[in-house]
Coordinates of C-alpha atoms and ligand atoms in Angstrom, one line a residue:
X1 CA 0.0 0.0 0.0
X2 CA 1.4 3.4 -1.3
X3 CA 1.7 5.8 1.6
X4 CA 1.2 8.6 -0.9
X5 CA -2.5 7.5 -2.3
X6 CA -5.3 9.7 -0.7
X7 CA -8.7 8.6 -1.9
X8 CA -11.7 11.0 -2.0
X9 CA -15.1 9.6 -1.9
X10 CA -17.8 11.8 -2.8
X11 CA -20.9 10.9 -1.0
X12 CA -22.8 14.1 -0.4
X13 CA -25.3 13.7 -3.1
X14 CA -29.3 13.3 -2.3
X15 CA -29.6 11.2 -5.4
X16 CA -32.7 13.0 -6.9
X17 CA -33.3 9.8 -9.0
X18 CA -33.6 7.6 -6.7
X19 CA -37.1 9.0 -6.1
X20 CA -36.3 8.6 -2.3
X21 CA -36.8 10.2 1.3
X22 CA -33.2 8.3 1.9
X23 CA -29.5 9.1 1.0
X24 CA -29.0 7.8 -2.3
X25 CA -25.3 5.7 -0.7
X26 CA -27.2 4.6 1.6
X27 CA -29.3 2.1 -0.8
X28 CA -28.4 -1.5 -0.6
X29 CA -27.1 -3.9 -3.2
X30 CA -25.0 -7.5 -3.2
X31 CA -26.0 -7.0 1.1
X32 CA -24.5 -3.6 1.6
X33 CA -24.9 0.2 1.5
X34 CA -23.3 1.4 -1.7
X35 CA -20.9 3.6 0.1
X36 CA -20.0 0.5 2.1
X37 CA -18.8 -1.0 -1.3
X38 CA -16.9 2.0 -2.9
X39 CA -14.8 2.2 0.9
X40 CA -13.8 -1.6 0.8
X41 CA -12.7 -1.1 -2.5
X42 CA -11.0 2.5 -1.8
X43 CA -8.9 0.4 1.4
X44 CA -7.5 -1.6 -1.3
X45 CA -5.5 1.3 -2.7
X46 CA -5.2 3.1 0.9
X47 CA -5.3 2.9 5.0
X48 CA -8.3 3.9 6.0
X49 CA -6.5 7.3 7.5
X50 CA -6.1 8.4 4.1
X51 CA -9.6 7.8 2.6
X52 CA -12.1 10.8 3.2
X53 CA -15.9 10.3 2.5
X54 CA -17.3 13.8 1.6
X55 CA -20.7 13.5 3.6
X56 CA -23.7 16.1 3.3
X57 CA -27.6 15.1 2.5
X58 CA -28.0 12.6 5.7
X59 CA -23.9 12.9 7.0
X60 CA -24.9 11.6 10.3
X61 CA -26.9 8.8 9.0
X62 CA -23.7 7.7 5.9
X63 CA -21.3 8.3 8.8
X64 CA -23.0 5.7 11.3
X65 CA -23.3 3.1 8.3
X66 CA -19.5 3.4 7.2
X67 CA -18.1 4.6 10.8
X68 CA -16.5 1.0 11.8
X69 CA -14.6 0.9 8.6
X70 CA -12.4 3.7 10.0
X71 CA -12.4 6.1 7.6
X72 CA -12.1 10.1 7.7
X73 CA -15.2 12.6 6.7
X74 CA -15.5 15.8 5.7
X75 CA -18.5 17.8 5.2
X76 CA -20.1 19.6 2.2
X77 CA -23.2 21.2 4.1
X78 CA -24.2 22.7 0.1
X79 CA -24.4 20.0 -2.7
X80 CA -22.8 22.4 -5.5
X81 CA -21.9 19.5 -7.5
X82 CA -18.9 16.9 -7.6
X83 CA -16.2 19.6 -8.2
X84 CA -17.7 21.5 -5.4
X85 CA -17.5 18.6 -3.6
X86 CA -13.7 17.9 -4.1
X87 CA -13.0 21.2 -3.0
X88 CA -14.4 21.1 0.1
X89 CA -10.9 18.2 0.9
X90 CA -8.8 21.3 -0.5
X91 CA -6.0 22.1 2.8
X92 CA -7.2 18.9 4.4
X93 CA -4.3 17.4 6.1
X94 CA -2.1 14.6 4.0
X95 CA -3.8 15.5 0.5
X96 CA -2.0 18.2 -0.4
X97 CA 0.9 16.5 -2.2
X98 CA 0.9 12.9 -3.7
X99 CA -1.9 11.5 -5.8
X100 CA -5.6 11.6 -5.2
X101 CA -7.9 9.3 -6.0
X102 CA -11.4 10.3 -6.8
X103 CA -14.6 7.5 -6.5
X104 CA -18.3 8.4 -6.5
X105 CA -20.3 6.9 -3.9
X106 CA -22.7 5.6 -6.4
X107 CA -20.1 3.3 -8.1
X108 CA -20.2 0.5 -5.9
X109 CA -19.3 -2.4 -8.7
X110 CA -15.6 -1.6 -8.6
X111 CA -13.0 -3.9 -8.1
X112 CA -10.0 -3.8 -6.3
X113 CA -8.0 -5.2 -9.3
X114 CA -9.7 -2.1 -11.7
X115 CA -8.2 -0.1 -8.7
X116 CA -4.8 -1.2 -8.7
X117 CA -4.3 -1.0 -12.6
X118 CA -5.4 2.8 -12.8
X119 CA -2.3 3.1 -10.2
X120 CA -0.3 1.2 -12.2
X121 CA -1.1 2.9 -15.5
X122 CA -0.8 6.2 -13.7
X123 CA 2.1 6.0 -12.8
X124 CA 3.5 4.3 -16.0
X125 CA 2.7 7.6 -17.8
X126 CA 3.2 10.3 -15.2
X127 CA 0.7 12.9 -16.4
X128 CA -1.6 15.1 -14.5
X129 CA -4.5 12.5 -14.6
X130 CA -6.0 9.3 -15.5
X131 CA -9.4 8.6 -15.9
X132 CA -11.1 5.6 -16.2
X133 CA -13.5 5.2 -19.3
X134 CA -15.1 2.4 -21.1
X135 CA -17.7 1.8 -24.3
X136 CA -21.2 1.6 -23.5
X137 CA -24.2 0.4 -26.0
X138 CA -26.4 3.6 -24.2
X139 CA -24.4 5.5 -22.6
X140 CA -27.5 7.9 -22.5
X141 CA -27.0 9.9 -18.7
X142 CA -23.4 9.7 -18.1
X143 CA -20.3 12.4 -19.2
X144 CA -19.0 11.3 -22.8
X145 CA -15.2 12.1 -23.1
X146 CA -13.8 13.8 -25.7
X147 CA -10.2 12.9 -27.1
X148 CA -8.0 15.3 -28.5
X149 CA -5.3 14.9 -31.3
X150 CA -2.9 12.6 -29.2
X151 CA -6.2 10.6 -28.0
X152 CA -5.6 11.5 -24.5
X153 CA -9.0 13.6 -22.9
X154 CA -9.5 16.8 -24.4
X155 CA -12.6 17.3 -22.2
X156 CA -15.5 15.7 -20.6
X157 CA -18.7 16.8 -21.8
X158 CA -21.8 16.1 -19.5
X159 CA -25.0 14.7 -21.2
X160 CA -27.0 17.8 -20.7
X161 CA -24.3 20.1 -22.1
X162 CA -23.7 17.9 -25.1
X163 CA -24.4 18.5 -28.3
X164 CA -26.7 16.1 -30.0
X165 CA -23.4 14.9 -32.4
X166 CA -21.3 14.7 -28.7
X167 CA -24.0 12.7 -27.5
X168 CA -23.3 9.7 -30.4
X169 CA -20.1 9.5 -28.3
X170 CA -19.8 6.0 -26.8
X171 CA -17.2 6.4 -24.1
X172 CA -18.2 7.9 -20.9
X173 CA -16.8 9.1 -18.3
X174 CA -16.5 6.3 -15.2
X175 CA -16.2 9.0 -12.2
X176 CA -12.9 7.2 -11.2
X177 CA -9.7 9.2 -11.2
X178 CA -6.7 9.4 -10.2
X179 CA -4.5 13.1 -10.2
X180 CA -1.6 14.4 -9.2
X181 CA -3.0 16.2 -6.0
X182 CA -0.5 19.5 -6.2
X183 CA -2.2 20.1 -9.8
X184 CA -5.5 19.0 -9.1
X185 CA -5.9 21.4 -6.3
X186 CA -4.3 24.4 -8.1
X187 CA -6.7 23.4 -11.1
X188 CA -10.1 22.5 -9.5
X189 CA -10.3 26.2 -7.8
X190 CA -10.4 27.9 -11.2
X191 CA -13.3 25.9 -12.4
X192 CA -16.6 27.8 -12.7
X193 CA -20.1 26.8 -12.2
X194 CA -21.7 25.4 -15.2
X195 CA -23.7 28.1 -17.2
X196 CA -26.9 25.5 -17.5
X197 CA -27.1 23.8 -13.5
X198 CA -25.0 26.3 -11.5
X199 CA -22.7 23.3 -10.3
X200 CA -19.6 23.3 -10.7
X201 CA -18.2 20.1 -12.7
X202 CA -15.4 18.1 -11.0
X203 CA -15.2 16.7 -14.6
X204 CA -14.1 20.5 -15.5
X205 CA -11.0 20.3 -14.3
X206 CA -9.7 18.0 -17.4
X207 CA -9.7 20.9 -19.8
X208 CA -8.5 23.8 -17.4
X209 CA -5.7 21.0 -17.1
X210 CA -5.3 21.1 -21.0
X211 CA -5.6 24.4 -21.4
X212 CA -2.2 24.6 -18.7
X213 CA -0.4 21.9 -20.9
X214 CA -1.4 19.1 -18.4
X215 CA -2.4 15.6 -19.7
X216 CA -5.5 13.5 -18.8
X217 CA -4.6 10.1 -20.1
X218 CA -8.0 7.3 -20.3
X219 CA -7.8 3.8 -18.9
X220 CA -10.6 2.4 -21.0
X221 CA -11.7 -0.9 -19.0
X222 CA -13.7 -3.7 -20.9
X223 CA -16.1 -4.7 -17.9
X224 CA -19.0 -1.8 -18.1
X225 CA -20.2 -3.4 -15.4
X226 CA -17.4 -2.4 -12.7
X227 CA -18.3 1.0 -13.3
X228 CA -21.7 1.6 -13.6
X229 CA -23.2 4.5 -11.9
X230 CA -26.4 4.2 -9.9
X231 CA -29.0 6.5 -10.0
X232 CA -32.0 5.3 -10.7
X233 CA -33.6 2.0 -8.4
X234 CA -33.3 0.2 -12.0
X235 CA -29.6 0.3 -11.8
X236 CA -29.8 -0.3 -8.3
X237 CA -31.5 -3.7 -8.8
X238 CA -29.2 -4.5 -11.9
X239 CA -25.8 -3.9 -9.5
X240 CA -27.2 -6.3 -6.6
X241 CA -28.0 -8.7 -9.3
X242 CA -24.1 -8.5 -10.5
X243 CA -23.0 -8.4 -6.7
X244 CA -24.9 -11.5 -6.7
X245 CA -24.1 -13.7 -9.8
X246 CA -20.0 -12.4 -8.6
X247 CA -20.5 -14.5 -5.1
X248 CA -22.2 -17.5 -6.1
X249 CA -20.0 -17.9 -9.1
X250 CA -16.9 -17.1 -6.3
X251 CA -18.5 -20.4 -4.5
X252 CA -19.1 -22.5 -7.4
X253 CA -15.4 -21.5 -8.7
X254 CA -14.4 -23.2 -5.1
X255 CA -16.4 -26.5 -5.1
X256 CA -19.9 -25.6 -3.9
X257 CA -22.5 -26.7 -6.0
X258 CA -25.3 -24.0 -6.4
X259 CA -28.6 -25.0 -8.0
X260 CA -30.3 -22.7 -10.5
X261 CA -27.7 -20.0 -9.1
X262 CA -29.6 -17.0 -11.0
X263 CA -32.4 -17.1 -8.2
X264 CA -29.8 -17.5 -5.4
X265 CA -29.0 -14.8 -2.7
X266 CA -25.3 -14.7 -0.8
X267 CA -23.8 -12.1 0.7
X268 CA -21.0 -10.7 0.2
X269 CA -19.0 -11.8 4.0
X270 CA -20.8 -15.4 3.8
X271 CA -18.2 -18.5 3.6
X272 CA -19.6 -21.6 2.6
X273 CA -17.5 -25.0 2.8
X274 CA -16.7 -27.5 0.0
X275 CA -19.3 -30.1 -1.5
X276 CA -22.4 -28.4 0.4
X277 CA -25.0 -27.7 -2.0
X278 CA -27.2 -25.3 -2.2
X279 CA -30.7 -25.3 -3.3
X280 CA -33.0 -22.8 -5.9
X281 CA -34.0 -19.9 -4.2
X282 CA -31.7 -20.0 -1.2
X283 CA -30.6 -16.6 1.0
X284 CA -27.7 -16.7 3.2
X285 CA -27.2 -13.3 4.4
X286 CA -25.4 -11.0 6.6
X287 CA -22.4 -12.9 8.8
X288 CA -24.0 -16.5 7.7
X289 CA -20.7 -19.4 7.9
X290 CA -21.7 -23.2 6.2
X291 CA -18.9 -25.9 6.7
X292 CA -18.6 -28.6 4.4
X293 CA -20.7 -31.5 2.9
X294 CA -23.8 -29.4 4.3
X295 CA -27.0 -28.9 2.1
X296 CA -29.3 -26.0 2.7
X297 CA -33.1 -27.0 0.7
X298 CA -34.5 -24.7 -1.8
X299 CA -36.2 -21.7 -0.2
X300 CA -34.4 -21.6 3.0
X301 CA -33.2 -17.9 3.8
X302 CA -30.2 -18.4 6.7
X303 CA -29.1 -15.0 8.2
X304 CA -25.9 -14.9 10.6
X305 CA -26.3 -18.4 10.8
X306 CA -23.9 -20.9 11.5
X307 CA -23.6 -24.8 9.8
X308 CA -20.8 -27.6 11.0
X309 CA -19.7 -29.9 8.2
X310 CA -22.4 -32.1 6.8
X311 CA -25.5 -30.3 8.4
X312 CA -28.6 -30.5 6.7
X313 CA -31.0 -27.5 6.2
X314 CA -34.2 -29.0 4.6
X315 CA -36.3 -26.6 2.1
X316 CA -38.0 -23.7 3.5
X317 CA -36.2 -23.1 7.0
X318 CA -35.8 -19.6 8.4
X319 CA -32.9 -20.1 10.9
X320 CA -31.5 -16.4 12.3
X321 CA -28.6 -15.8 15.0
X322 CA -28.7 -19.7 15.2
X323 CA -26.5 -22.4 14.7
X324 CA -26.7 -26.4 13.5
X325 CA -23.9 -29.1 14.9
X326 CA -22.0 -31.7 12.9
X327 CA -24.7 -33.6 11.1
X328 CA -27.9 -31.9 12.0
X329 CA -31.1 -31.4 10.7
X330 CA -33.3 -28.9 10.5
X331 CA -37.1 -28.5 8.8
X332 CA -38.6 -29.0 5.8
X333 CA -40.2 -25.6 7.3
X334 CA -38.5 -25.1 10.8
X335 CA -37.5 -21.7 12.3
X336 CA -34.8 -21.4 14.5
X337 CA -33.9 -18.0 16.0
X338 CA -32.1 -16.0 18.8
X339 CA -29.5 -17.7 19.7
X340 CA -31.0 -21.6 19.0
X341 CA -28.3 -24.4 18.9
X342 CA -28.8 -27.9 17.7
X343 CA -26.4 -30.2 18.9
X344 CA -24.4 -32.7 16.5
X345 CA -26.8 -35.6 15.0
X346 CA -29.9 -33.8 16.3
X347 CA -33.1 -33.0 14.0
X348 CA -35.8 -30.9 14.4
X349 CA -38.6 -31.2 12.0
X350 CA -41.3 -29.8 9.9
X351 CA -43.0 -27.0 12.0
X352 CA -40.7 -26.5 14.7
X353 CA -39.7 -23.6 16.5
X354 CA -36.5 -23.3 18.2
X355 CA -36.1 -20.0 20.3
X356 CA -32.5 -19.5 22.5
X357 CA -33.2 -23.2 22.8
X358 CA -30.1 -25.9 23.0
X359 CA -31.2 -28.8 21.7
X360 CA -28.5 -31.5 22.9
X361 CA -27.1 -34.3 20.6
X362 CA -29.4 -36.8 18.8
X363 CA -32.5 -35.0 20.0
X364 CA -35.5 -35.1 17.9
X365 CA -38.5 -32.9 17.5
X366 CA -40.4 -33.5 14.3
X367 CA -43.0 -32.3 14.4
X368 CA -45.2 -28.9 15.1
X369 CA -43.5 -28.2 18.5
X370 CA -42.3 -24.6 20.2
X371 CA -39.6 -24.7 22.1
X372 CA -38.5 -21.4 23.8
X373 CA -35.8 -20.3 26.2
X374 CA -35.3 -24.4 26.9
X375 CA -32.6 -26.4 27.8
X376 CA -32.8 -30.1 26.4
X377 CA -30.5 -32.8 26.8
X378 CA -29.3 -35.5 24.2
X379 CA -31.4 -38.0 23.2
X380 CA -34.3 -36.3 24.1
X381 CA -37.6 -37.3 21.9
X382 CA -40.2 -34.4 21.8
X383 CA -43.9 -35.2 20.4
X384 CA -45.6 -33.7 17.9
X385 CA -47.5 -30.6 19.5
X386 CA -45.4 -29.9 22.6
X387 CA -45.1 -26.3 23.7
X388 CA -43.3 -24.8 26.3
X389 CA -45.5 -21.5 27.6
X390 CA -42.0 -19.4 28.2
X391 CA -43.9 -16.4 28.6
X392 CA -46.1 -15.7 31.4
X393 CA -47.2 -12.6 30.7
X394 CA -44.5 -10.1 32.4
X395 CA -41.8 -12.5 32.0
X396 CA -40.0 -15.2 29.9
X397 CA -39.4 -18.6 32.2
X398 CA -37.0 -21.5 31.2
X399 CA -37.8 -24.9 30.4
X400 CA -35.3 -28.0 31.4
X401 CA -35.7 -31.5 30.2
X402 CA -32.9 -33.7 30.7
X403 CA -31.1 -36.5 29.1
X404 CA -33.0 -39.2 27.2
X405 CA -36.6 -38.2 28.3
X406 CA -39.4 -38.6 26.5
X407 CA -42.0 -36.0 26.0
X408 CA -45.3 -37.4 24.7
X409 CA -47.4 -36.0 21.9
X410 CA -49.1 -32.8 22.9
X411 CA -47.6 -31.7 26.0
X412 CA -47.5 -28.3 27.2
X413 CA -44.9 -27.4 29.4
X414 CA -45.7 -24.4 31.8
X415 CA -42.0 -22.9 32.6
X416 CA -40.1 -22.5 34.9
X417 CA -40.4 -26.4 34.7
X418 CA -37.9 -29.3 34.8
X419 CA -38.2 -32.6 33.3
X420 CA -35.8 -34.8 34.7
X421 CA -33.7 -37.3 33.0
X422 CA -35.0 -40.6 31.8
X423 CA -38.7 -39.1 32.9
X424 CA -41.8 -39.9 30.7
X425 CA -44.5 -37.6 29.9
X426 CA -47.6 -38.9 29.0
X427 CA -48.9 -37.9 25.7
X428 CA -51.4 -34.1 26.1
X429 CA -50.6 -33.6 29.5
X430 CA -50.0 -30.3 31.4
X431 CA -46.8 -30.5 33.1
X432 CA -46.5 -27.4 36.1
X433 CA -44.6 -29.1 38.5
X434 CA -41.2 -30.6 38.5
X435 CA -40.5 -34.4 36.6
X436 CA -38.4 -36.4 39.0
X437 CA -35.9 -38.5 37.3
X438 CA -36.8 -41.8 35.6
X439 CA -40.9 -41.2 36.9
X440 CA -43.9 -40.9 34.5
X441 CA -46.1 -37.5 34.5
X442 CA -49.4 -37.7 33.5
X443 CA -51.4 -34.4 33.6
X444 CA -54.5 -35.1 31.9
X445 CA -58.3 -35.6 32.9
X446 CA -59.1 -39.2 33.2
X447 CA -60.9 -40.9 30.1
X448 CA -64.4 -41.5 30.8
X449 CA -66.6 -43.8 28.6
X450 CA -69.8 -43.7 28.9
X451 CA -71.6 -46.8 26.8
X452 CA -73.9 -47.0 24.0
X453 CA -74.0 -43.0 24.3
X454 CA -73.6 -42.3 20.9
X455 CA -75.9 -45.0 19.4
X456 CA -78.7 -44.0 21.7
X457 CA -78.6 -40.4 19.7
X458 CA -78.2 -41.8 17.1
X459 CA -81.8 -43.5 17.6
X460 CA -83.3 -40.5 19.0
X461 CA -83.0 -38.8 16.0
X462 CA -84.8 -41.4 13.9
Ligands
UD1_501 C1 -21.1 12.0 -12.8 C2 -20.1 12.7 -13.7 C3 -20.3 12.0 -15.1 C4 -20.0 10.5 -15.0 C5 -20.9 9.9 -14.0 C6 -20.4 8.5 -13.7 C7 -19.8 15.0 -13.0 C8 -20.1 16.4 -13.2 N1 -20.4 14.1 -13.8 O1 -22.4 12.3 -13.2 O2 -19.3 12.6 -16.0 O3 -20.2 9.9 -16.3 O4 -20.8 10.6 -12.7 O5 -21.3 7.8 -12.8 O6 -19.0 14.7 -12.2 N2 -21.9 14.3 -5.1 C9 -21.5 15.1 -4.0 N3 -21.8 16.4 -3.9 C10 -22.4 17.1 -4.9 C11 -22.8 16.3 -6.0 C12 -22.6 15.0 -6.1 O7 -20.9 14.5 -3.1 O8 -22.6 18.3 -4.7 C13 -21.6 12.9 -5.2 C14 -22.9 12.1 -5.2 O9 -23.3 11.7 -3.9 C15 -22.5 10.9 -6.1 C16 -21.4 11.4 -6.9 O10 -21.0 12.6 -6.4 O11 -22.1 9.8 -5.3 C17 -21.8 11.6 -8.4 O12 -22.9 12.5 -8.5 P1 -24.0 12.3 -9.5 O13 -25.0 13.5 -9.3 O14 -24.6 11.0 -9.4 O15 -23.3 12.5 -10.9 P2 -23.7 12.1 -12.3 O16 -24.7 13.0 -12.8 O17 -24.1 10.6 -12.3
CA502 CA1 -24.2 9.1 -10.7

């Protein structure tokens, strides 16, 4: 890492396009704000000392998003437009000499490598600038560059400036720059608002450059796709799908299969282990970790979740802040959430809810059960239909059932409660006191049968 690189990110914007009461950086694709995106690719280039985020429309709200990555702020209370913008780092402290690097905040498809080869070409050709272009099919909203004689940039030309034969111009302008920071800041003072908007155009500063015998040199990259710009919720939906094809072909590439991977959803900080496969329509989000061998069924959506080699997620599971031992199995169609835990070999079933509930080691529950704020042992069976009533109205009471018990079919389980190891319960009863060890617990009206009832109705009616 150059000690010499500053990187400006301009963030300030409102994002009129975006139609929205929110910060246009602060929209999510590919599982992150955009700002977030442009930073991690800015600390490939630079510490995060020496990357600024110009902040304005919602700063407090762009600073508390990007805050943990470390980064420095500056503030452009008046959104004049991006060469306003710039200005406002002008005397800031460590970017007066060196090079600068300049990103929007609305570029969030950039990679790392795109990064480092407009440092390398940069400094290759040791001009005054370098400016990253490329050829787009409709390049109908963006700044078209110009080339001069020697084909380096005579000038950027915005789309509502341009004249209708500018505007056949294929190669636009990427927002991505890097300058020679003594020049840029003697340069970017002298340029004037536009006559049309009244902003004043950071891409001005390429022909007040020219016009002082300094050269802007284009790195024209193949991949449109790194640098599209987002304003619209269009191209906000066509860069999370990009963020999202980039991480499930990152897994495939290292021996996860992926079913049908257009409909699949992975965040970007998910890890996922060899030979687990992944079903149609799948979502792991946010801090989500899958060992090996596992399979998650189609539908399932996993969020900060957490898989030991060859678990088994069955189709349509919602599991959150949760996590599955070595070889367990969870749903078709179970939720486990806040903090649930189940133990190596254990399964829980279709319509089971797991709440901060450790489920010990070759347990089962598989069927319709709740299980809240409970603490069960290995080897435990659970019926069909057994709830634990956690909450009694003011507070949330824990449940206890120990080691190779069995818990009949339609128990409910009024907590604080313990169930001790070995115990039976019988099948629909009402457990409110303590199990002992080893007993049986029935908690259920005796059966009456009362004979002939229902044919003598029967032959009343007749
Ligand atoms: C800009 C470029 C255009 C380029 C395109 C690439 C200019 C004048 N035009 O146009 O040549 O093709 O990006 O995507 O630079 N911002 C501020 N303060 C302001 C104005 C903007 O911080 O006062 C920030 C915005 O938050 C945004 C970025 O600068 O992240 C770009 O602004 P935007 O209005 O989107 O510029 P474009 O019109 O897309
Ligand atoms: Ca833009």
């Amino acid at each position: 890492m150059n000690s010499d690189v500053s990187v400006v990110i301009l963030a300030a914007g409102l994002g009129t396009r975006m139609k929205s009461a929110m910060a246009k950086v602060l929209h999510r694709a590919g599982g992150a704000s955009l700002v977030e995106h442009v930073i991690q690719a800015a600390s490939s280039i630079a510490r995060p000392e020496q990357i600024v985020a110009v902040v304005g429309h919602q700063a407090a709200r762009v600073r508390k998003e990007v805050e943990h990555l470390g980064t420095r702020f500056q503030e452009q209370t008046e959104q004049l437009g991006t060469g306003h913008a710039l200005k406002t780092c002008a005397g800031l402290p460590g970017l007066g000499s060196g090079r600068i690097v300049v990103l929007y905040g609305d570029c969030p498809l950039l990679s790392p490598a795109t990064l480092q080869r407009l440092m390398k070409a940069h400094a290759e050709h040791g001009c005054a600038a370098t400016v990253i272009t490329t050829h787009l099919a409709n390049p109908t909203g963006y700044g078209r560059i110009l080339r001069d004689e020697q084909g380096r940039v005579g000038a950027i030309v915005e789309e509502k400036a341009a004249t209708p034969g500018q505007k056949q111009v294929s190669e636009i302008n990427s927002g991505i720059y890097c300058f020679e920071a003594e020049l840029l800041w003697q340069h970017l003072g002298r340029v004037q608002p536009n006559a049309a908007s009244g902003e004043f155009y950071l891409t001005d500063v390429v022909e007040l450059l020219r016009e002082s015998g300094h050269a802007t040199v284009p790195l024209v990259v193949e991949d449109p796709n790194e640098i599209l710009g987002i304003n619209t919720r269009v191209e906000l939906a066509d860069a999370d799908r990009i963020f999202r094809e980039r991480k499930v072909r990152e897994l495939m590439l290292a021996g996860v299969t992926v079913e049908r991977p257009e409909t699949v959803t992975v965040d970007a900080g998910v890890k996922v282990g060899q030979d687990t496969i992944i079903g149609p329509f799948v979502q792991l989000l946010g801090r989500t970790v899958i060992g090996a061998d596992c399979a998650v069924g189609a539908c399932s959506i996993l969020e900060n979740a957490s898989l030991a080699d060859g678990a088994k997620v069955h189709p349509f599971c919602v599991i959150q802040d949760s996590q599955l031992g070595p070889g367990a199995e969870a749903g078709p169609y179970a939720r486990l959430r806040m903090g649930a835990a189940v133990e190596e070999e254990a399964h829980v079933g279709n319509f089971v809810e797991l709440k901060k509930t450790r489920f010990g080691k070759r347990s089962k529950a598989m069927h319709l059960a709740y299980l809240g704020d409970a603490t069960i042992g290995e080897g435990v069976n659970i019926g069909a239909g057994t709830i634990t009533c956690n909450f009694d109205g003011r507070t949330k009471n824990p449940t206890s059932i120990g080691d190779g018990a069995f818990v009949g079919s339609n128990s409910t389980l009024v907590a604080p409660v313990e169930v001790g190891e070995g115990s039976y319960v019988a099948a629909a009863s009402i457990v409110t006191r303590p199990v002992p060890k080893d007993a049986l617990a029935i908690g259920r009206a005796h059966q009456v049968n009362k004979p002939d009832w229902a044919k003598n109705r029967r032959e009343k009616r007749e």
